[in-house]
Short mmCIF file of C-alpha atoms and ligand atoms in Angstrom, two decimals:
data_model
loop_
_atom_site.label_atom_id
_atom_site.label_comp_id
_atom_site.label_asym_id
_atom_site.label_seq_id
_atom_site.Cartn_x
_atom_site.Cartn_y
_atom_site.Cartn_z
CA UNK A 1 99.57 16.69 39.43
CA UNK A 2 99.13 13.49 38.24
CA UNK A 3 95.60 13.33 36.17
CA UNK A 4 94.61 10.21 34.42
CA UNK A 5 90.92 10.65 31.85
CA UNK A 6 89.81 6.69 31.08
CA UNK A 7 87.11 6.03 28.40
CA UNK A 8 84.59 2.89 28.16
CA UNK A 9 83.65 2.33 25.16
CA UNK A 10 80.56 -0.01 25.92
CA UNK A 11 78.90 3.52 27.65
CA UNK A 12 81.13 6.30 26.45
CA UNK A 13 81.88 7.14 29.99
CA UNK A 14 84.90 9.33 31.44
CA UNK A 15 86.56 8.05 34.26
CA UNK A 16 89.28 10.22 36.03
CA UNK A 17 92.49 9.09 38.12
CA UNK A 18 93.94 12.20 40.20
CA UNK A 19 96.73 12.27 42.71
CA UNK A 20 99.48 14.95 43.60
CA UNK A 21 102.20 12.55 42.69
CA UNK A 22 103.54 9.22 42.69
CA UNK A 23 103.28 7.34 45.82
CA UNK A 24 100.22 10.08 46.88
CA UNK A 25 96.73 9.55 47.92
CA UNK A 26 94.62 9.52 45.13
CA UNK A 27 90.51 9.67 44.24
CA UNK A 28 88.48 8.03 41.16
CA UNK A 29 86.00 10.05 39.80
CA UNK A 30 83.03 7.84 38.01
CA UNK A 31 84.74 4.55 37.46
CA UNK A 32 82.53 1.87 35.24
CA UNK A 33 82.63 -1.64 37.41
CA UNK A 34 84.61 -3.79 33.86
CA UNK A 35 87.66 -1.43 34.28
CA UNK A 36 87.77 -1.38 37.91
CA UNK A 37 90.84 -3.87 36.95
CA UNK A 38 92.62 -1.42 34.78
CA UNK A 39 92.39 1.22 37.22
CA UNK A 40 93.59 -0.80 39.94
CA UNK A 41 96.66 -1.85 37.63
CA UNK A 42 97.69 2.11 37.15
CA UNK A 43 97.11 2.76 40.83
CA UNK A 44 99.76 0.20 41.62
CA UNK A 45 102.17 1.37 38.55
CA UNK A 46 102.00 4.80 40.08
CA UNK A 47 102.42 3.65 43.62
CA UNK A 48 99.38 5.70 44.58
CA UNK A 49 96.78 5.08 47.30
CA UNK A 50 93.23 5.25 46.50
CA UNK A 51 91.54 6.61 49.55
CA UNK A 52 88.16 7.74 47.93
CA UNK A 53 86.30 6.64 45.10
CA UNK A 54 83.17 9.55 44.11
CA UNK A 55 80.28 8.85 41.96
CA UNK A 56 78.59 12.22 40.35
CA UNK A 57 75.42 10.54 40.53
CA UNK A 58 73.92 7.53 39.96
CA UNK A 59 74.36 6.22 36.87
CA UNK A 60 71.83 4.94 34.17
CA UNK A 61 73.98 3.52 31.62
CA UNK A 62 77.26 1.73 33.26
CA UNK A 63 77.44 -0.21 36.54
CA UNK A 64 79.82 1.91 38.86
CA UNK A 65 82.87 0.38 40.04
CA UNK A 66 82.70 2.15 43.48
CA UNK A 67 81.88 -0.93 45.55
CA UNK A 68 84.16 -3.68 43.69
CA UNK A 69 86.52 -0.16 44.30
CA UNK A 70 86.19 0.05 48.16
CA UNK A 71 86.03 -3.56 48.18
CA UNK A 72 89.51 -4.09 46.58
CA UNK A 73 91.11 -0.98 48.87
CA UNK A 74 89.12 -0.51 51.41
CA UNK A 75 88.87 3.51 50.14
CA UNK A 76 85.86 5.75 51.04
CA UNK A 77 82.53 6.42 48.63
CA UNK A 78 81.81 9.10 48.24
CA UNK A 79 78.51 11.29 46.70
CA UNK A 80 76.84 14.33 46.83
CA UNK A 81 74.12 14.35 49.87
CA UNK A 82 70.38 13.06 48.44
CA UNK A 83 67.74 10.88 49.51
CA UNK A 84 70.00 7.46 48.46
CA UNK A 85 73.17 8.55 48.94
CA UNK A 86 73.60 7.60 52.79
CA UNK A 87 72.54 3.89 51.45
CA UNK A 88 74.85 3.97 48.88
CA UNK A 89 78.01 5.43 49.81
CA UNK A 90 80.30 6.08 53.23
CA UNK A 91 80.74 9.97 52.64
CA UNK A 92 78.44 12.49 52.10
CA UNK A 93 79.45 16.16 50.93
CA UNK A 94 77.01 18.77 50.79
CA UNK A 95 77.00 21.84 48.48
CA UNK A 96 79.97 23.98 48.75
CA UNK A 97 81.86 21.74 51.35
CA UNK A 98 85.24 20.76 50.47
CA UNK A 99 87.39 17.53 51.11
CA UNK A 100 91.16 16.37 50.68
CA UNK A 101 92.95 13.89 48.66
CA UNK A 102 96.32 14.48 49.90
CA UNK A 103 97.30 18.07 49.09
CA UNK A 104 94.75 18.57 46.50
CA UNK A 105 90.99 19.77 47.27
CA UNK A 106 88.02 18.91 45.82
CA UNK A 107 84.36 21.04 46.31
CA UNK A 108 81.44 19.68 45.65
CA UNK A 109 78.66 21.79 43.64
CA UNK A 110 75.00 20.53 43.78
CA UNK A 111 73.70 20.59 40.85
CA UNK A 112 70.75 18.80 40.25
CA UNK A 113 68.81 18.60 37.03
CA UNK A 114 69.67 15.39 35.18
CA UNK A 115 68.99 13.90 38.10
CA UNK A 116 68.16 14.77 41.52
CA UNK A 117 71.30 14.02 42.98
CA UNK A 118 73.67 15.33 40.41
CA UNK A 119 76.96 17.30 41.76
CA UNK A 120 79.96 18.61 39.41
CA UNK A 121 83.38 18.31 41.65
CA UNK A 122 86.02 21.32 41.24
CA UNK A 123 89.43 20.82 41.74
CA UNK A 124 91.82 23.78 40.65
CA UNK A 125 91.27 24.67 37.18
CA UNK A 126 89.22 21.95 36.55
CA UNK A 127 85.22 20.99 36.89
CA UNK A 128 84.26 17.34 36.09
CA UNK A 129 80.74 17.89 35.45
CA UNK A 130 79.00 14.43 35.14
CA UNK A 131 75.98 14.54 33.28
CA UNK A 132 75.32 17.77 33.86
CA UNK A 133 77.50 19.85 31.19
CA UNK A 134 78.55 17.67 28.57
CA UNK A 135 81.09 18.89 25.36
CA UNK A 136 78.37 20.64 22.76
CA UNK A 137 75.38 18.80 24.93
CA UNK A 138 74.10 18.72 28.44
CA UNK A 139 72.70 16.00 30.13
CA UNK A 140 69.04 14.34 29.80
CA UNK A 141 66.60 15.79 32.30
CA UNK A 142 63.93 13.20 31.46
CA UNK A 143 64.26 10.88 34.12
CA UNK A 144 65.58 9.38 37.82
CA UNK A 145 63.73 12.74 38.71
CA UNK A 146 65.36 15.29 36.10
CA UNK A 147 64.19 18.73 35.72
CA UNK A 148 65.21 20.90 33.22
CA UNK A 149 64.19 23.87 35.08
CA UNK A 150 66.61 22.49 37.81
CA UNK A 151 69.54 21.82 35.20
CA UNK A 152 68.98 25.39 33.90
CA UNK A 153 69.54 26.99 37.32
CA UNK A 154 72.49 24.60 37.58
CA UNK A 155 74.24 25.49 34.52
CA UNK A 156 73.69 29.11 34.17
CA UNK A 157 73.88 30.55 37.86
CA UNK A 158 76.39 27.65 39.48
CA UNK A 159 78.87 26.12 36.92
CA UNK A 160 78.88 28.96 34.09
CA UNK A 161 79.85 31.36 36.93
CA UNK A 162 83.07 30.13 37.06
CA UNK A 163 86.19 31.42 35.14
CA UNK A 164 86.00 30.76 31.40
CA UNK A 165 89.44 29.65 31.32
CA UNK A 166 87.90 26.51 33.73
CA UNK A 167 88.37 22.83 31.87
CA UNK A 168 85.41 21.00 31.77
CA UNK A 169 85.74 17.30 31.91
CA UNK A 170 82.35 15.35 31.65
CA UNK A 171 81.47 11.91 32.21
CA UNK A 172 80.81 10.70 28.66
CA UNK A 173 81.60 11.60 25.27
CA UNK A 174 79.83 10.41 22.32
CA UNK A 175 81.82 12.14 19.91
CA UNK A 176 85.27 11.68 20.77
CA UNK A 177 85.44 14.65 22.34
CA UNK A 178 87.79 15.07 25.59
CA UNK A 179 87.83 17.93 27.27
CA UNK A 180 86.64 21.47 26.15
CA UNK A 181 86.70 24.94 28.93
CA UNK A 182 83.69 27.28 30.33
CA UNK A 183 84.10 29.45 27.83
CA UNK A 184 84.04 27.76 24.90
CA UNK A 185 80.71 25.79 26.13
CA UNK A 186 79.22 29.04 26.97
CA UNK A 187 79.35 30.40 23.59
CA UNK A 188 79.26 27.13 21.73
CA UNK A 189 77.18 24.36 22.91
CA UNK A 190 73.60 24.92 21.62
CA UNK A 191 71.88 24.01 24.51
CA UNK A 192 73.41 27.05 26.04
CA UNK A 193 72.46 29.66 23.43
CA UNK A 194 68.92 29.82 24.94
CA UNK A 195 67.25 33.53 25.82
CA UNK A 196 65.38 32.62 29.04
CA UNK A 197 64.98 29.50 31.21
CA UNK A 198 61.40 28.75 29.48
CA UNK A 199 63.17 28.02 26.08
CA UNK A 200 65.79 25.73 27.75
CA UNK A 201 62.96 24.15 29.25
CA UNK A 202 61.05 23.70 26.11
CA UNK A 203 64.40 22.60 24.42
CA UNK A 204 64.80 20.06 26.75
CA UNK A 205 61.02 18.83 27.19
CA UNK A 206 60.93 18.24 23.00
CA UNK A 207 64.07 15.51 22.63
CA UNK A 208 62.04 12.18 23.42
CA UNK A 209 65.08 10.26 23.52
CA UNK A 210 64.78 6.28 24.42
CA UNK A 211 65.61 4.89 27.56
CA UNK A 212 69.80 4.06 28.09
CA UNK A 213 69.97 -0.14 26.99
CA UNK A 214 71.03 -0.83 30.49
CA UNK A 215 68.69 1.42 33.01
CA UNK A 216 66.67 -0.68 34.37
CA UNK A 217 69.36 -2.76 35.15
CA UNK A 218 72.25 0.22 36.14
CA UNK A 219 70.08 2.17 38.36
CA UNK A 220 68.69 -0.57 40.82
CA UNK A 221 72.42 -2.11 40.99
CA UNK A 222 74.19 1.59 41.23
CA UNK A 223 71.53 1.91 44.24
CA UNK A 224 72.67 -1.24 46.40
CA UNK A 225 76.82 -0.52 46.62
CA UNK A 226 76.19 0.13 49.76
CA UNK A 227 77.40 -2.13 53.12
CA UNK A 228 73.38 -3.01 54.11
CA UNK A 229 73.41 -2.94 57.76
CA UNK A 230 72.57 -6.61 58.25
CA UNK A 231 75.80 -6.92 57.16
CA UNK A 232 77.46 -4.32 58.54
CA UNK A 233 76.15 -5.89 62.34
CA UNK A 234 77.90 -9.26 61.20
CA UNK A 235 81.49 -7.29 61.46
CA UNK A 236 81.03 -6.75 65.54
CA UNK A 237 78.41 -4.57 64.98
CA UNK A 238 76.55 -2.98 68.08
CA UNK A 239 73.14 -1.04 67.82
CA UNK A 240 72.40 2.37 69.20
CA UNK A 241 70.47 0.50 72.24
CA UNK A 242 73.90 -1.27 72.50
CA UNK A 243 75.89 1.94 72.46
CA UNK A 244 73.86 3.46 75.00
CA UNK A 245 74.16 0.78 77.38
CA UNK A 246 77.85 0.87 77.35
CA UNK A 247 78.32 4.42 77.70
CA UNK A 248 76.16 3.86 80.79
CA UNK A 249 78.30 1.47 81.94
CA UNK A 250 81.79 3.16 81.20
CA UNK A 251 83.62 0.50 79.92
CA UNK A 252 84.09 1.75 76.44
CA UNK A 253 86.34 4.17 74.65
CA UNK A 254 84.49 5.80 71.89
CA UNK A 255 86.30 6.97 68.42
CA UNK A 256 85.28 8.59 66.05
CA UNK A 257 86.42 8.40 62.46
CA UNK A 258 84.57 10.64 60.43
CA UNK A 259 86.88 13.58 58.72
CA UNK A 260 86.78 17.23 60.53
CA UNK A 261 84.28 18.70 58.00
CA UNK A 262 81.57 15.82 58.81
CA UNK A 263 82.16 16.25 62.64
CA UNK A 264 81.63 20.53 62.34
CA UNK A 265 78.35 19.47 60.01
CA UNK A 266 77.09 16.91 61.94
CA UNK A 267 78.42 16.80 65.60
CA UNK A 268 79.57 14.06 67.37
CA UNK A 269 78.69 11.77 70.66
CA UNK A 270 80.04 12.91 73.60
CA UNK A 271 83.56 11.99 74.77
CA UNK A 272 84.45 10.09 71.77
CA UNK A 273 88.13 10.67 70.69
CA UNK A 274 88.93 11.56 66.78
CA UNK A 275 91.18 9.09 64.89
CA UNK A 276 90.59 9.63 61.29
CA UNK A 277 89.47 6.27 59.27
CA UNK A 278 93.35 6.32 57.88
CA UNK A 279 94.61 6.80 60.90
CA UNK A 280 93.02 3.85 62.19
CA UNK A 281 94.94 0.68 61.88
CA UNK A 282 98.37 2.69 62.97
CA UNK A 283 96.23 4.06 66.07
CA UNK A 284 95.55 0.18 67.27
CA UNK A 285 99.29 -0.72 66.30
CA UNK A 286 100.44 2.14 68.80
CA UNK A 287 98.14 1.39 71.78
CA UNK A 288 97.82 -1.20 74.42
CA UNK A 289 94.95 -3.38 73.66
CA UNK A 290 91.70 -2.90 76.04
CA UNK A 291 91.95 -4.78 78.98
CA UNK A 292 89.29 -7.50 78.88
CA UNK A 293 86.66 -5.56 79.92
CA UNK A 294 87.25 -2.47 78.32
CA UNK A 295 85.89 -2.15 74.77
CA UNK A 296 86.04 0.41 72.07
CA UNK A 297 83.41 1.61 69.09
CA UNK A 298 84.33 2.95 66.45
CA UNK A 299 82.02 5.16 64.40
CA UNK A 300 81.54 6.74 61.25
CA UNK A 301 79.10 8.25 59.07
CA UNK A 302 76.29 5.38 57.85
CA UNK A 303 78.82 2.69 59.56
CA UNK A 304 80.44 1.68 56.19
CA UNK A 305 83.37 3.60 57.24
CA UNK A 306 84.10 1.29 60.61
CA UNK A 307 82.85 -1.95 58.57
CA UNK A 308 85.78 -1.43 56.92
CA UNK A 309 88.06 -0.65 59.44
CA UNK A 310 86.84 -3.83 61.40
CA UNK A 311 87.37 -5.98 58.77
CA UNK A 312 91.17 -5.26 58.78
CA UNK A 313 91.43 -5.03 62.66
CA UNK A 314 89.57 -8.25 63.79
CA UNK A 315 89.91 -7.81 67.50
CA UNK A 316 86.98 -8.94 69.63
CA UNK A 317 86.91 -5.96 71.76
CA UNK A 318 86.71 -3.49 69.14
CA UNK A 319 83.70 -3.46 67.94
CA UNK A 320 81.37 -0.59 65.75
CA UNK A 321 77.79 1.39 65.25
CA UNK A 322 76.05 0.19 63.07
CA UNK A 323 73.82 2.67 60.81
CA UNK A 324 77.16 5.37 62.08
CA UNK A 325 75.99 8.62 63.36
CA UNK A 326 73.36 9.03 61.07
CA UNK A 327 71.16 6.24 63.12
CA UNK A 328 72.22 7.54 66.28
CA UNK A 329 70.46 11.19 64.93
CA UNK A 330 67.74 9.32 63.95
CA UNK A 331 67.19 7.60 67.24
CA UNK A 332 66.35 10.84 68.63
CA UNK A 333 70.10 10.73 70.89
CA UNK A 334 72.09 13.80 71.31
CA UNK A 335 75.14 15.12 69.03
CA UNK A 336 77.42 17.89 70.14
CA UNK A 337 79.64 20.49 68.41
CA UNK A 338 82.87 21.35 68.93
CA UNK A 339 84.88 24.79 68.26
CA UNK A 340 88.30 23.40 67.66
CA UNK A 341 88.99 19.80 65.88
CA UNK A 342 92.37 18.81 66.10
FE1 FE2 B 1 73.81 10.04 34.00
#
C-alpha cells in the first residue's frame, strides 16, 4: 500500500494520502486548503487518481482543502452523515457502511463527541481517528456541539474495541508525535485512565481551553464547500417538477450514478439505469448521442456528483437533478429498492 501522513505546521494537522499502488485510485483523508498544492504534486509523482477526498468532521482550526480538492479533480467528498454534511459534501456514509478506493476499503465509525459529526475511518490495520483519539490526548468536547458523555461512549465502547495491535493515526499532533496503536493509548493516554464515564466527563468539563485562532473563521468556510444548488441548476440543471414532467413524457433516459451501497440505503427512481460517476464520461464516449428529442438525467446523491460530471460532458441534452435524490425524497416522490445491483 502506498500511505502518505502530511503535517501543517500553521494547525498541527495530519493529512493522509492512501492508494494500493502507483497508478491506483487513491483518497485524502483531512487535507488543510494551503497544501492542497503539495498534495496534488505527489498525486501526479505517483501517477495516482484521487477519486475521493473525506473530511472527519468539520474543522475548527484549518480551512479544508476538500473543495479546491474536487475542484482541481473532479473527485467525490466525502463525510460521515449529520445535519450539514449533505450541504457540504457529495457522499454520505453512515455508521458501519463501507466504501472502495480501488482494492482497499474504508468503514466509517460514528463517533461523535468532539463534535456532532465526528467519524474515525478504518482501513486494515489502521484507524485515523480525527479529533476524536488523539496521541496521549483526545479531542475537545467543548464546542460545534461536543459532548463528552458522547466522546466517552465513542472511545471506550466503539474505537477501544478494536485490536490493540490497531495504528492510530489522528488528525493533529502538537507534540511531534506520529502515530501510536490501541493499545498503547489504552493504557497510556490519561484521558483514558478514567474509572467511570462521570469522571471522563468531569475531566473533560474542567479544561477551559480558549477558542482555536481561526474558528470563527474555519467553521463557517468548512460549512459552504459545498456546490449550492443555484449553482448546481446553472450546469443544465432540472428540478424535481422538471424530472417529473419528463418521465411523464418518456423522452428521457434516467442514470443513476450513485455507488451500490447508496442505492441499497437509499433506493432509487424507477427505471433509471446505473453508471457509476467514474464510469460516466467512458459511458457517453461508447453510446450514440440522444436523438434530438431524447434527453438523459443524470443523478446523484445532493446533485454535486452530476455537477461534476456535467461540467466535463457539456452536451445540451444531458442534463441533471438538482438537490440529487435527496430532494427528490424530500419532495414526497417515490424511491424503490432493488435485490441485485450489478
Ligand atoms: Fe476538530
Amino acid at each position: 500500500m502506498l500511505f502518505r501522513q502530511f503535517f501543517d505546521i500553521t494547525s498541527s494537522t495530519y493529512t493522509y494520502l492512501i492508494a494500493n499502488k502507483k497508478g491506483a485510485e487513491a483518497c485524502i483523508i483531512d487535507p488543510v486548503l494551503e497544501n492542497v498544492p503539495n498534495y496534488l504534486k505527489t498525486i501526479q509523482d505517483l501517477d495516482l487518481k484521487l477519486v475521493k477526498v473525506i473530511d472527519t468532521h468539520v474543522h475548527a482550526d484549518h480551512v479544508s482543502g476538500i473543495s479546491k480538492l474536487r475542484d482541481k479533480t473532479q473527485c467525490i467528498t466525502c463525510m460521515g452523515k449529520s445535519q450539514n454534511a449533505s450541504e457540504i459534501v457529495s457522499m454520505e456514509v453512515n455508521d458501519n457502511e463501507k466504501f472502495k478506493i480501488g482494492d482497499l476499503e474504508l468503514r466509517a465509525l460514528f463517533t461523535p463527541g468532539h463534535t456532532d459529526d465526528s467519524y474515525c475511518f478504518l482501513l486494515d490495520d489502521k484507524i485515523f481517528t480525527g479529533d476524536t483519539l488523539l496521541i496521549g490526548g483526545t479531542g475537545r468536547t467543548d464546542f460545534q456541539n461536543g459532548n463528552a458523555e458522547d466522546q466517552y461512549n465513542s472511545l471506550f465502547n466503539v474505537i477501544l474495541k478494536f485490536d490493540d495491535r490497531i495504528l492510530v493515526y489522528p488528525a493533529h499532533d502538537y507534540k511531534g508525535e506520529t502515530v501510536s496503536t490501541i493499545g498503547f493509548e489504552r493504557k497510556t493516554n490519561p484521558r483514558l485512565q478514567v474509572k467511570s464515564k462521570q469522571e471522563y466527563v468531569d475531566l473533560m468539563n474542567s479544561l477551559n481551553l480558549p477558542n482555536p485562532k481561526l474558528m470563527d473563521i474555519a467553521v463557517p468556510k468548512n460549512k459552504k464547500h459545498g456546490v449550492p444548488l443555484e449553482i448546481q441548476m446553472q450546469s443544465n440543471g432540472i428540478n424535481v417538477q422538471q424530472l417529473k414532467t419528463m418521465i411523464d413524457q418518456k423522452v428521457i433516459k434516467l442514470i443513476d450514478v450513485r455507488e451500490n451501497f447508496e442505492i441499497q440505503r437509499d433506493g432509487s427512481i424507477e427505471n433509471s439505469i446505473h453508471v457509476p460517476y467514474a464510469q460516466i464520461e467512458n459511458f457517453f464516449k461508447n453510446i450514440e448521442l440522444p436523438q434530438p428529442s431524447e434527453k438523459f438525467v443524470l443523478y446523484c446523491h445532493t446533485g454535486q456528483r452530476t455537477y461534476l460530471a456535467l461540467q466535463k460532458l457539456k452536451n445540451g441534452n444531458i442534463h441533471h437533478l438538482v438537490g440529487g435524490i435527496l430532494n427528490w425524497i424530500e419532495a414526497g416522490e417515490k424511491v424503490h429498492y432493488h435485490h441485485h445491483i450489478n
